[in-house]
Amino acid sequence: MTSYAAGSGTDELREAHRTLLTPSFRAGELMSEDDFLAQFPVRAHALIARDDDGRMLGVAVVERFRDAVLLQYLVAASQARGMGVGSGLLKAVIAEWGSTAAVMLAEFDRPDVQTPHPAHGDPAARLRFYARFDALALDLPYFQPAVSADTGREHGMLLAAFDRDGAIADRGRLSAAQAAAVLSYLDEILDGADDPDASRLRDAATGDRGIRALPLDRYAEIARSPL
């Protein structure tokens, strides 16, 4: 039986970073161990899945922004994939934090940019997984800002919002409050950057009609960053 509990101790968070996150993410996606630990408990929260013997099976990490919550990382151990660990973690995360802000966000690789990788996963399969939890792709030329001074931006990504009650899908776009929360999130992560890619991303979030939201299988309709 799998149990899910908040991870708060430095040792268990360090273990999660070393044994779960490091093998599963590209270097440009994963913050350093020190930076990862420093965000707890004020800015970030972790949920850890364990088996009956206490072995770590997976981890989900959420990061809080002013009006948004970001699913920062979600991973199941290689030996636990296909056992429902990822689904269990995501259900628990949405139940715990999905309604604590105007919008809950997640970042995904674009399948037309990133190819399947034995350790980093299959981007297309990942989109199918998150579609089951009502995630919708936002019509933004999104990229992940550099996670450290030693890494660059991660282009070829999507920003998605979880549609808990179906209202976003019905409208086909975020509400005014949700769009404002996304723009606030972008302002924070871009940290004053005004280069063409950053300006293009920010401008796309401030259009007169708000931010369009699409089913994940229509991601190809969304402009890439960079062009």
Protein backbone atom coordinates (compact mmCIF):
# COMPACT_ATOMS: atom_id res chain seq x y z
CA MET A 1 0.00 0.00 0.00
CA THR A 2 1.25 3.47 -0.87
CA SER A 3 1.08 6.29 1.66
CA TYR A 4 1.34 10.01 0.96
CA ALA A 5 2.66 12.47 3.51
CA ALA A 6 4.16 15.93 3.57
CA GLY A 7 7.93 16.00 3.26
CA SER A 8 9.54 18.56 5.50
CA GLY A 9 12.76 17.18 6.91
CA THR A 10 16.01 18.26 5.26
CA ASP A 11 17.26 14.68 5.01
CA GLU A 12 14.19 13.34 3.24
CA LEU A 13 14.02 16.31 0.88
CA ARG A 14 17.71 15.83 0.06
CA GLU A 15 17.02 12.15 -0.61
CA ALA A 16 14.13 13.06 -2.90
CA HIS A 17 16.33 15.45 -4.85
CA ARG A 18 19.19 12.98 -5.21
CA THR A 19 17.29 9.75 -5.87
CA LEU A 20 14.12 10.92 -7.63
CA LEU A 21 14.55 14.34 -9.19
CA THR A 22 18.19 14.22 -10.36
CA PRO A 23 17.78 11.06 -12.50
CA SER A 24 14.48 12.27 -13.97
CA PHE A 25 15.10 15.83 -15.14
CA ARG A 26 17.50 17.55 -17.51
CA ALA A 27 20.14 19.69 -15.84
CA GLY A 28 18.50 22.84 -17.17
CA GLU A 29 15.19 21.94 -15.52
CA LEU A 30 16.43 21.01 -12.08
CA MET A 31 17.54 23.53 -9.48
CA SER A 32 20.59 22.71 -7.41
CA GLU A 33 20.20 20.72 -4.23
CA ASP A 34 20.98 23.76 -2.07
CA ASP A 35 18.47 25.96 -3.89
CA PHE A 36 15.90 23.19 -3.77
CA LEU A 37 16.23 22.82 0.00
CA ALA A 38 16.28 26.58 0.61
CA GLN A 39 12.75 27.06 -0.72
CA PHE A 40 11.18 24.97 2.07
CA PRO A 41 8.98 25.52 4.01
CA VAL A 42 8.08 29.13 3.20
CA ARG A 43 7.87 29.03 -0.59
CA ALA A 44 7.55 25.35 -1.45
CA HIS A 45 5.86 22.22 -0.14
CA ALA A 46 6.54 18.56 -0.93
CA LEU A 47 4.38 15.46 -0.85
CA ILE A 48 6.25 12.15 -0.69
CA ALA A 49 4.89 8.70 -1.58
CA ARG A 50 6.28 5.69 0.30
CA ASP A 51 5.63 1.96 0.35
CA ASP A 52 4.85 -0.12 3.45
CA ASP A 53 8.57 -0.42 4.20
CA GLY A 54 9.08 3.34 4.06
CA ARG A 55 10.89 3.34 0.72
CA MET A 56 10.44 6.53 -1.26
CA LEU A 57 8.32 5.91 -4.37
CA GLY A 58 7.72 9.42 -5.65
CA VAL A 59 7.55 13.10 -4.87
CA ALA A 60 5.50 16.11 -5.86
CA VAL A 61 6.67 19.65 -5.18
CA VAL A 62 4.55 22.79 -5.41
CA GLU A 63 5.84 26.36 -5.39
CA ARG A 64 3.71 29.25 -4.21
CA PHE A 65 3.59 32.59 -6.02
CA ARG A 66 1.48 35.61 -5.14
CA ASP A 67 -1.72 34.48 -6.89
CA ALA A 68 -0.68 31.15 -8.43
CA VAL A 69 0.60 27.74 -7.43
CA LEU A 70 3.08 25.93 -9.68
CA LEU A 71 3.48 22.17 -9.78
CA GLN A 72 7.24 22.46 -9.78
CA TYR A 73 8.14 18.75 -9.96
CA LEU A 74 6.25 15.46 -10.05
CA VAL A 75 8.07 12.16 -10.42
CA ALA A 76 7.63 8.49 -9.57
CA ALA A 77 10.62 6.25 -8.98
CA SER A 78 11.46 4.07 -11.99
CA GLN A 79 10.44 0.91 -10.13
CA ALA A 80 7.09 2.48 -9.18
CA ARG A 81 5.96 3.66 -12.61
CA GLY A 82 2.69 2.17 -13.73
CA MET A 83 1.64 1.55 -10.13
CA GLY A 84 -0.51 4.67 -9.77
CA VAL A 85 2.04 6.60 -7.71
CA GLY A 86 2.07 9.62 -10.02
CA SER A 87 -1.72 9.69 -10.17
CA GLY A 88 -1.97 9.42 -6.40
CA LEU A 89 0.48 12.26 -5.91
CA LEU A 90 -1.23 14.52 -8.40
CA LYS A 91 -4.71 13.87 -6.96
CA ALA A 92 -3.43 14.72 -3.51
CA VAL A 93 -1.66 17.86 -4.72
CA ILE A 94 -4.75 19.16 -6.53
CA ALA A 95 -6.92 18.46 -3.49
CA GLU A 96 -4.47 20.15 -1.12
CA TRP A 97 -3.31 23.17 -3.12
CA GLY A 98 -5.50 23.44 -6.23
CA SER A 99 -7.93 25.88 -4.66
CA THR A 100 -5.47 27.90 -2.60
CA ALA A 101 -4.71 30.37 -5.42
CA ALA A 102 -6.43 31.84 -8.47
CA VAL A 103 -4.80 29.23 -10.71
CA MET A 104 -2.66 26.10 -10.45
CA LEU A 105 -0.02 25.79 -13.15
CA ALA A 106 2.41 23.21 -14.52
CA GLU A 107 5.22 23.20 -17.10
CA PHE A 108 5.50 20.49 -19.77
CA ASP A 109 7.88 19.67 -22.61
CA ARG A 110 6.47 20.08 -26.09
CA PRO A 111 6.46 16.72 -27.90
CA ASP A 112 7.37 18.51 -31.14
CA VAL A 113 10.57 19.79 -29.51
CA GLN A 114 11.67 17.22 -26.93
CA THR A 115 11.92 13.55 -27.90
CA PRO A 116 11.25 10.56 -25.63
CA HIS A 117 14.12 9.76 -23.28
CA PRO A 118 14.60 6.62 -21.16
CA ALA A 119 15.17 8.65 -17.99
CA HIS A 120 13.35 11.91 -18.67
CA GLY A 121 10.21 10.31 -20.05
CA ASP A 122 7.97 10.65 -23.10
CA PRO A 123 6.55 14.17 -23.56
CA ALA A 124 3.49 12.90 -25.48
CA ALA A 125 2.68 10.32 -22.81
CA ARG A 126 3.12 13.03 -20.17
CA LEU A 127 0.54 15.22 -21.89
CA ARG A 128 -1.91 12.33 -22.03
CA PHE A 129 -1.37 11.74 -18.31
CA TYR A 130 -2.04 15.36 -17.35
CA ALA A 131 -5.02 15.61 -19.69
CA ARG A 132 -6.73 13.05 -17.43
CA PHE A 133 -6.48 15.64 -14.65
CA ASP A 134 -8.04 18.42 -16.74
CA ALA A 135 -4.85 20.33 -17.50
CA LEU A 136 -5.18 22.76 -20.41
CA ALA A 137 -2.35 24.32 -22.42
CA LEU A 138 -2.15 28.11 -22.28
CA ASP A 139 -1.63 29.94 -25.55
CA LEU A 140 1.73 31.41 -24.58
CA PRO A 141 5.21 31.07 -26.17
CA TYR A 142 6.49 29.72 -22.89
CA PHE A 143 9.97 28.90 -21.70
CA GLN A 144 11.34 28.00 -18.29
CA PRO A 145 13.76 30.65 -17.01
CA ALA A 146 17.26 29.51 -16.10
CA VAL A 147 17.23 27.68 -12.77
CA SER A 148 20.78 28.77 -11.96
CA ALA A 149 23.61 30.97 -13.20
CA ASP A 150 25.15 27.88 -14.82
CA THR A 151 22.15 26.89 -16.94
CA GLY A 152 20.21 28.53 -19.73
CA ARG A 153 16.53 28.85 -20.40
CA GLU A 154 14.57 25.72 -21.27
CA HIS A 155 12.72 26.54 -24.47
CA GLY A 156 10.21 24.30 -26.20
CA MET A 157 7.88 24.12 -23.22
CA LEU A 158 4.21 24.61 -22.47
CA LEU A 159 2.53 26.30 -19.52
CA ALA A 160 -0.70 24.62 -18.47
CA ALA A 161 -3.51 25.37 -16.02
CA PHE A 162 -5.59 22.82 -14.14
CA ASP A 163 -9.31 23.23 -14.84
CA ARG A 164 -10.88 21.90 -11.65
CA ASP A 165 -14.53 22.68 -12.47
CA GLY A 166 -14.58 22.77 -16.26
CA ALA A 167 -15.13 26.53 -16.38
CA ILE A 168 -11.90 27.25 -18.25
CA ALA A 169 -12.73 24.71 -20.95
CA ASP A 170 -16.26 26.13 -21.28
CA ARG A 171 -14.90 29.64 -21.80
CA GLY A 172 -11.93 28.50 -23.86
CA ARG A 173 -9.74 30.89 -21.89
CA LEU A 174 -8.78 31.88 -18.37
CA SER A 175 -10.95 34.20 -16.31
CA ALA A 176 -9.74 37.75 -15.76
CA ALA A 177 -8.52 36.86 -12.27
CA GLN A 178 -6.71 33.75 -13.52
CA ALA A 179 -5.10 35.67 -16.38
CA ALA A 180 -3.93 38.33 -13.94
CA ALA A 181 -2.43 35.59 -11.74
CA VAL A 182 -0.56 34.13 -14.72
CA LEU A 183 0.78 37.55 -15.70
CA SER A 184 1.92 38.10 -12.11
CA TYR A 185 3.63 34.69 -12.18
CA LEU A 186 5.39 35.54 -15.45
CA ASP A 187 6.52 38.92 -14.13
CA GLU A 188 8.04 37.19 -11.12
CA ILE A 189 9.89 34.45 -12.99
CA LEU A 190 11.08 36.77 -15.77
CA ASP A 191 12.51 39.11 -13.12
CA GLY A 192 12.63 42.19 -15.33
CA ALA A 193 14.00 40.47 -18.45
CA ASP A 194 13.09 42.47 -21.56
CA ASP A 195 14.79 40.52 -24.34
CA PRO A 196 12.63 39.56 -27.35
CA ASP A 197 11.59 36.14 -26.02
CA ALA A 198 10.66 37.51 -22.59
CA SER A 199 8.78 40.46 -24.08
CA ARG A 200 6.92 38.20 -26.48
CA LEU A 201 5.87 35.91 -23.65
CA ARG A 202 4.74 38.80 -21.45
CA ASP A 203 2.87 40.46 -24.33
CA ALA A 204 1.01 37.25 -25.14
CA ALA A 205 -0.33 37.19 -21.59
CA THR A 206 -1.63 40.76 -21.77
CA GLY A 207 -3.77 40.57 -24.90
CA ASP A 208 -7.21 42.16 -24.95
CA ARG A 209 -8.99 38.79 -25.13
CA GLY A 210 -7.20 37.18 -22.23
CA ILE A 211 -5.26 33.92 -22.32
CA ARG A 212 -6.67 31.16 -24.49
CA ALA A 213 -6.65 27.61 -23.06
CA LEU A 214 -6.54 24.54 -25.29
CA PRO A 215 -6.77 20.77 -24.76
CA LEU A 216 -3.26 19.41 -24.42
CA ASP A 217 -3.55 17.40 -27.64
CA ARG A 218 -3.87 20.73 -29.53
CA TYR A 219 -0.58 22.07 -28.20
CA ALA A 220 0.84 22.39 -31.74
CA GLU A 221 -1.45 25.39 -32.28
CA ILE A 222 0.57 27.32 -29.68
CA ALA A 223 3.59 29.35 -30.81
CA ARG A 224 6.96 28.07 -29.67
CA SER A 225 9.65 29.99 -27.90
CA PRO A 226 11.89 30.88 -29.55
CA LEU A 227 10.31 31.14 -32.99
